[in-house]
Coordinates of C-alpha atoms and ligand atoms in Angstrom, one line a residue:
X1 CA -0.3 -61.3 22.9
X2 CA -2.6 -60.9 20.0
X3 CA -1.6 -57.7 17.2
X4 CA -1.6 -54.5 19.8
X5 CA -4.4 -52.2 19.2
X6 CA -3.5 -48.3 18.6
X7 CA -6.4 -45.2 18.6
X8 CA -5.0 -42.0 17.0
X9 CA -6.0 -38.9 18.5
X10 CA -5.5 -35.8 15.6
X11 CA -6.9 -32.4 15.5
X12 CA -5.5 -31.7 11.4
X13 CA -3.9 -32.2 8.5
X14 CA -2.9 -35.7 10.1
X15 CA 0.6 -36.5 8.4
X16 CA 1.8 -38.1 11.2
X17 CA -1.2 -40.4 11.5
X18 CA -0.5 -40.8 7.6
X19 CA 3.2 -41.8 8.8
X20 CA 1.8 -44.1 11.1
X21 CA -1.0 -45.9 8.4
X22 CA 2.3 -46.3 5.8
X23 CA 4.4 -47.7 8.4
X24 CA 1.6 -50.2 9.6
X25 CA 1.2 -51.6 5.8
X26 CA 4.7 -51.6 5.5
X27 CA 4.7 -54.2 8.6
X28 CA 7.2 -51.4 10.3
X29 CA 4.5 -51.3 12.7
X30 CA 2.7 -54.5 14.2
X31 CA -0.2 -53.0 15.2
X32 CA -4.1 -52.2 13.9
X33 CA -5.3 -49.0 13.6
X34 CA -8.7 -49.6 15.1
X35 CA -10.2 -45.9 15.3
X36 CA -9.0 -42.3 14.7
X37 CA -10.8 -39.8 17.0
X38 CA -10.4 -35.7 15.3
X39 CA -11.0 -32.8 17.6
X40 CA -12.4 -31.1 14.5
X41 CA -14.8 -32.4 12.0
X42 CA -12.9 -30.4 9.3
X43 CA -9.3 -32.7 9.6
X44 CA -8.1 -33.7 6.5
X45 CA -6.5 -36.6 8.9
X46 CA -10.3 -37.9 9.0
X47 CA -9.7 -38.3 5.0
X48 CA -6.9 -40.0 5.4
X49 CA -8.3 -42.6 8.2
X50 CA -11.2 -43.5 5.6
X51 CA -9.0 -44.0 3.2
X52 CA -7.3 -46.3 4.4
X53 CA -11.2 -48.1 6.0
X54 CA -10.3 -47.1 9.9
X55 CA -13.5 -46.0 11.7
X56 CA -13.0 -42.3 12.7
X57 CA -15.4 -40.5 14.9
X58 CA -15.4 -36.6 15.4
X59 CA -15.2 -35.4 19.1
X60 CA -15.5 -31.7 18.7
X61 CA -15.2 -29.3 21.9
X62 CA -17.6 -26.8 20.2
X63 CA -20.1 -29.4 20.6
X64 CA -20.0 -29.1 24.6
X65 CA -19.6 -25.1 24.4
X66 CA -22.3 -24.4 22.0
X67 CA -24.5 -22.0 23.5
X68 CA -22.7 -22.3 27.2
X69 CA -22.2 -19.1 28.8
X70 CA -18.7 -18.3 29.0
X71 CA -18.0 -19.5 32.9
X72 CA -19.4 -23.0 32.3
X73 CA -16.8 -23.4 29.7
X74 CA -14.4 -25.4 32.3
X75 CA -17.2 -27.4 33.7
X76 CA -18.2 -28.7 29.9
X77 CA -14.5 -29.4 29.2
X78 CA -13.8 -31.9 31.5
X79 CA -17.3 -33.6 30.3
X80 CA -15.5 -33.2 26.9
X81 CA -12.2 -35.5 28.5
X82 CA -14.5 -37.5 30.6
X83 CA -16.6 -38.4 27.3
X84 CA -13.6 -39.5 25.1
X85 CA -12.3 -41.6 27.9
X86 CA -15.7 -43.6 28.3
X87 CA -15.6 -43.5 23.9
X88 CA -12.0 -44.9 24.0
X89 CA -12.6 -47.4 27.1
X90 CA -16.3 -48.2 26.8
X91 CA -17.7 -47.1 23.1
X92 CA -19.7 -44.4 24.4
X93 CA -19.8 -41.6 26.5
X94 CA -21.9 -42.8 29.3
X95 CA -19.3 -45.3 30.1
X96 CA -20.4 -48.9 31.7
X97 CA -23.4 -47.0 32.4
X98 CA -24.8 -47.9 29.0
X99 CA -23.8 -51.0 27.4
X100 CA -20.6 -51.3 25.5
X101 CA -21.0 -52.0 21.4
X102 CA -20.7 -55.6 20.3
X103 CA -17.7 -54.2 18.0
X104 CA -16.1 -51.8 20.3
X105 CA -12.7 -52.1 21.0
X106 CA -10.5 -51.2 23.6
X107 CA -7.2 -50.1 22.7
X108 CA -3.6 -51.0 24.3
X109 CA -2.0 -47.2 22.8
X110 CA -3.2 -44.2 22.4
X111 CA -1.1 -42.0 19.8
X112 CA -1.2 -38.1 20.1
X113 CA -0.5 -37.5 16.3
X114 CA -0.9 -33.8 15.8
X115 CA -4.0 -33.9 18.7
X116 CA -4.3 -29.8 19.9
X117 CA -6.1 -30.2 23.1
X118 CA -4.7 -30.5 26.4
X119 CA -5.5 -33.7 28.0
X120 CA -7.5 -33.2 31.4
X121 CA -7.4 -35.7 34.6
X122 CA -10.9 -36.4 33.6
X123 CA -9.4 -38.2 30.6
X124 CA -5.7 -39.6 32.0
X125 CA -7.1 -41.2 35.0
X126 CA -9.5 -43.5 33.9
X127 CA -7.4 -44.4 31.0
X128 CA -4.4 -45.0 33.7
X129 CA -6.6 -47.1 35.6
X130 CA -7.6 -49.3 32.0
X131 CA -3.4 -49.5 31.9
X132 CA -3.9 -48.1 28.4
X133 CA -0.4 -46.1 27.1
X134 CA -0.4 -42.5 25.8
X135 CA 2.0 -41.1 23.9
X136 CA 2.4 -37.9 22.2
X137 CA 4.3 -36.2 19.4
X138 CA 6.2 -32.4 20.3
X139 CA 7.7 -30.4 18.1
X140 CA 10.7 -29.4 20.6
X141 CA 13.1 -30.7 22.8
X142 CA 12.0 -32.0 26.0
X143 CA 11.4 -28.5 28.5
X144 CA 12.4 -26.2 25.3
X145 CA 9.1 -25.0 24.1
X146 CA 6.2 -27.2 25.8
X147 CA 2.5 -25.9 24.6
X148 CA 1.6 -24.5 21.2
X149 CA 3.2 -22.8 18.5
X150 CA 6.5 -24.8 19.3
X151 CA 7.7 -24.7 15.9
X152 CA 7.6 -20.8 15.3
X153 CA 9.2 -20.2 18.7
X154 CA 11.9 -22.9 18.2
X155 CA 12.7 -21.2 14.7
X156 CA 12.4 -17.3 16.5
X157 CA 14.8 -18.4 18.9
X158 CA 17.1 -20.2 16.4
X159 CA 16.7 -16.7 14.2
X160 CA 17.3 -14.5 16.9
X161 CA 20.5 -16.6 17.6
X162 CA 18.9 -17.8 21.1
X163 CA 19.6 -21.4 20.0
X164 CA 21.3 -23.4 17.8
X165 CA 19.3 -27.0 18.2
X166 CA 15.5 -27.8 18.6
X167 CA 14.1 -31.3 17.6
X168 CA 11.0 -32.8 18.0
X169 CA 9.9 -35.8 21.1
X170 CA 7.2 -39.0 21.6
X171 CA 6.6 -38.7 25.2
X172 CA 4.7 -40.7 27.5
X173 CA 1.4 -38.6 27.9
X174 CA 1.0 -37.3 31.8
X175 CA -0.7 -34.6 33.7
X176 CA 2.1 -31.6 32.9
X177 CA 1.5 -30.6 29.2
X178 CA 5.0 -31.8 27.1
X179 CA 6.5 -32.9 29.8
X180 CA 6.2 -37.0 30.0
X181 CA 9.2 -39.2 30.2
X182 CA 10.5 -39.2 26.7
X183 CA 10.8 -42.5 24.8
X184 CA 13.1 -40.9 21.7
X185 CA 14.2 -37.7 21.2
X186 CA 15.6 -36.4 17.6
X187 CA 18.0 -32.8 17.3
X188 CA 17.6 -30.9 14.7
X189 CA 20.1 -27.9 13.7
X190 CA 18.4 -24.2 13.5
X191 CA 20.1 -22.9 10.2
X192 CA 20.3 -19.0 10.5
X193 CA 18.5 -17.2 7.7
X194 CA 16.3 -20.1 7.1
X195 CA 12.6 -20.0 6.3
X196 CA 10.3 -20.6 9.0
X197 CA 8.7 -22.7 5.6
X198 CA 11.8 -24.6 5.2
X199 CA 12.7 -25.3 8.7
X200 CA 9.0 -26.2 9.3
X201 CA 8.9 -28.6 6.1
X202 CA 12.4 -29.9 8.0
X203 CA 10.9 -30.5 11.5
X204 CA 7.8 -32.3 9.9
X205 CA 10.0 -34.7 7.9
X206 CA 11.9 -35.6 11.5
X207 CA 8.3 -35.9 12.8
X208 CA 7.2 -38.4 10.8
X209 CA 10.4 -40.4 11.3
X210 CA 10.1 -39.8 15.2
X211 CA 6.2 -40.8 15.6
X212 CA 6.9 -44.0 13.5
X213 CA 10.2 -45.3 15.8
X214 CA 8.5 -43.8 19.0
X215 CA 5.1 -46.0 18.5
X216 CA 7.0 -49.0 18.0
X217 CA 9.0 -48.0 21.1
X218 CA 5.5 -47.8 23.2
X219 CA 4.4 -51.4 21.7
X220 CA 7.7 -52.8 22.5
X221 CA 7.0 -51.8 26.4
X222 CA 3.3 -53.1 26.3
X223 CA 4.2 -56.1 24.4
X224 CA 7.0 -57.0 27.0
X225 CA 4.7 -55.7 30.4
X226 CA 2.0 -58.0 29.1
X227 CA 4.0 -60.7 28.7
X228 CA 5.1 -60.4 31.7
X229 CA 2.0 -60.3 33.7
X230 CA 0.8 -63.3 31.2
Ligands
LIG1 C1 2.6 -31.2 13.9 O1 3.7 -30.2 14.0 C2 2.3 -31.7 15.2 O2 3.4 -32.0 16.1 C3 1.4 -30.7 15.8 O3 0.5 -30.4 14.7 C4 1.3 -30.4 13.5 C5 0.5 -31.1 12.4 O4 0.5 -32.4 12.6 N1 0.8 -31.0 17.0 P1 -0.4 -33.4 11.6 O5 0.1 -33.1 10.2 O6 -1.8 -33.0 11.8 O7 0.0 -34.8 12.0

């Protein structure tokens, strides 16, 4: 199998998609970065990608609400999945309704690296259907805190003496939100009177770690299923 192809989905700051660049120049990773996709045209993470000369491209939801009353808000945001599945699959959003880029290519992993969106059918289907992976970075133990904010409530918990480990997950992206098979898992100990700063800086360190081991994880099953099927 030729080097595997990885697209990073981010929505910020993008340290773990930083952890992820590092590791692929270190050769930790045998993989190329072929395109970050933001959720927000203000993510540092964007800086980062060019940088390091991987194509970004902003899909912001505002873009499908923008002047939308209120009730056609669920309507435009499964265009918004259905769009970045034909961008990731086809190189644009009318899928192989329009013709596909000369340069466009199809990744074998998507990477959830700090992405803040919830990921419709609209977008998991036709990406099952391609056979292309997705993967995603939590904050939390599987079934602990699944959605936002997993951080704060891990540390609240750990502070209010509710819990005594949290840890952050990659897990195979599926329908339920956090809640794909996990491919690693790492603990981390809640340390009473911490800062939520210092427990926070604590988690994102483990993150970084986590993201890196759980991508090569994911291209160790690709690599192997397509070798297989070869
Ligand atoms: C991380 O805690 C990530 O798990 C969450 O967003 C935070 C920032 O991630 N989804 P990054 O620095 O943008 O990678």
């Amino acid at each position: 199998m030729s080097q595997p192809k990885v697209l990073i989905l981010i929505s910020g700051n993008g340290s773990n998609l930083q952890a992820i660049i590092d590791s692929v120049a270190k050769k930790e990773i045998n993989a190329k970065i072929i395109k970050v996709i933001s959720s927000s045209a203000d993510a540092f993470g964007l800086e980062r990608a060019s940088n390091s000369s991987i194509p970004t491209f902003v899909h912001t939801l505002k873009n499908y609400y923008k002047d939308l009353p209120r009730g056609d808000r669920p309507k435009a945001r499964k265009q918004f999945n259905k769009d970045l599945a034909n961008l990731i699959i086809y190189g644009n959003k009318e899928g192989d309704d329009d013709e596909t880029p000369k340069d466009h290519e199809k990744p074998d992993l998507i990477v959830c690296a700090g992405w803040m969106l919830i990921l419709s059918p609209e977008f998991l289907s036709p990406l099952e259907d391609e056979k292309i992976s997705i993967i995603n970075l939590h904050p939390a133990l599987p079934g602990q805190f699944d959605g936002t904010h997993a951080i704060d409530r891990a540390w609240k918990a750990g502070q209010d003496g509710e819990i005594t480990k949290s840890g952050v997950m990659v897990h195979k992206v599926i329908q339920q939100v956090d809640a794909g098979e996990p491919l690693l898992v790492k603990e981390i100990d809640l340390i009473k009177e911490e800062s939520l700063e210092d427990f926070e800086e604590r988690v994102h360190k483990l993150e970084h770690e986590a993201i890196v081991e759980g991508t090569v994880i994911a291209l160790k099953e690709i690599t192997q299923a397509k070798e297989k099927s070869d």
